[in-house]
Structure formats: structure tokens, C-alpha cells
Amino acid sequence: MMVVFMIFRYGFGFDLGDGYSLLLMVVVIYTLTIVALSMLMVGILQSPEQFNTLFPSIIPIMPLISGVYMPSGTITNPFR
């Protein structure tokens, strides 16, 4: 992660501020949380059919949990 931060800072000139330790801590906690949620899904779902049923329902929610802004109409329903 620090390599990516350094590439953005010195390669692209993108200012990330001075709190690299806080930024790294937030990224590590978020990564561990997503891994834990994925492992929970793998533990609960017993067959590929169950996974294929739940996957389209869970994936659109993940960006919302992370706090990303999603304009209306971003998630479309092909069955509507």
C-alpha cells in the first residue's frame, strides 16, 4: 500500500497530505473488513447456485458501505 501511495505522491504529484500512517491504517482496516465479509460469505454459502443468487445482491451494496457517492440511476435493473 505504501508503494502505491508513494507512486501517487512522487510519480503523479498527487498530494495525499502528511498523515500517511493514518491513511495506511484506514486502508488496512478497510481491506481486512472486506476480506472478513468475503470469508463470511464463503462460509455461509454452500453451493455455486447460492453464491450466484446472492452475488448480484451484495456487490452493488459494497460501494455504499465504503461511502462512495453513487448518483441516481447508476445501478440499473435489467428486469424492469
Coordinates of C-alpha atoms in Angstrom, one line a residue:
M1 CA 0.0 0.0 0.0
M2 CA 2.8 2.4 0.8
V3 CA 4.3 1.8 -2.6
V4 CA 1.0 2.9 -4.2
F5 CA 0.9 6.0 -2.0
M6 CA 4.5 6.8 -3.0
I7 CA 3.7 6.4 -6.7
F8 CA 0.8 8.8 -6.4
R9 CA 2.8 11.2 -4.3
Y10 CA 6.0 11.3 -6.3
G11 CA 5.1 9.8 -9.7
F12 CA 1.9 11.7 -10.3
G13 CA 2.4 14.7 -7.9
F14 CA -0.9 13.9 -6.1
D15 CA -0.9 15.5 -2.6
L16 CA -2.1 12.9 0.0
G17 CA -1.3 15.1 2.9
D18 CA 1.1 14.4 5.8
G19 CA -0.9 11.7 7.7
Y20 CA 0.5 8.6 5.9
S21 CA 0.2 6.5 9.0
L22 CA -3.4 7.3 9.5
L23 CA -4.2 6.8 5.8
L24 CA -2.4 3.4 5.8
M25 CA -4.3 2.4 9.0
V26 CA -7.7 3.2 7.4
V27 CA -6.8 1.3 4.2
V28 CA -5.6 -1.7 6.2
I29 CA -8.8 -1.8 8.3
Y30 CA -11.0 -1.4 5.3
T31 CA -9.1 -4.2 3.5
L32 CA -9.4 -6.5 6.4
T33 CA -13.1 -5.8 6.7
I34 CA -13.7 -6.6 3.1
V35 CA -11.7 -9.8 3.4
A36 CA -13.7 -10.8 6.6
L37 CA -17.0 -10.1 4.8
S38 CA -15.9 -12.2 1.9
M39 CA -14.8 -15.1 4.2
L40 CA -18.2 -14.8 5.9
M41 CA -20.0 -15.2 2.5
V42 CA -17.8 -18.2 1.6
G43 CA -18.6 -19.8 5.0
I44 CA -22.4 -19.3 4.7
L45 CA -22.9 -20.1 1.0
Q46 CA -22.6 -23.9 0.4
S47 CA -23.1 -24.1 -3.4
P48 CA -22.3 -22.1 -6.5
E49 CA -26.0 -21.6 -7.1
Q50 CA -26.4 -19.9 -3.7
F51 CA -23.4 -17.7 -4.5
N52 CA -24.7 -16.8 -7.9
T53 CA -28.0 -15.8 -6.3
L54 CA -26.5 -13.7 -3.5
F55 CA -23.6 -12.1 -5.5
P56 CA -25.7 -9.7 -7.6
S57 CA -27.4 -8.5 -4.4
I58 CA -24.3 -7.9 -2.3
I59 CA -21.9 -6.4 -4.9
P60 CA -23.9 -3.2 -5.5
I61 CA -24.1 -2.6 -1.7
M62 CA -20.3 -2.8 -1.2
P63 CA -19.5 0.7 -2.6
L64 CA -22.3 2.2 -0.5
I65 CA -20.9 0.7 2.7
S66 CA -17.5 2.2 1.8
G67 CA -19.1 5.6 1.5
V68 CA -18.7 6.2 -2.2
Y69 CA -21.1 8.7 -3.9
M70 CA -23.4 6.9 -6.4
P71 CA -25.7 9.2 -8.5
S72 CA -29.2 8.0 -9.0
G73 CA -29.6 5.7 -12.0
T74 CA -26.1 4.2 -11.5
I75 CA -27.5 0.8 -10.5
T76 CA -29.9 -0.3 -13.1
N77 CA -32.4 -3.2 -13.1
P78 CA -32.3 -5.2 -16.3
F79 CA -35.6 -7.0 -15.4
R80 CA -37.6 -3.8 -15.1

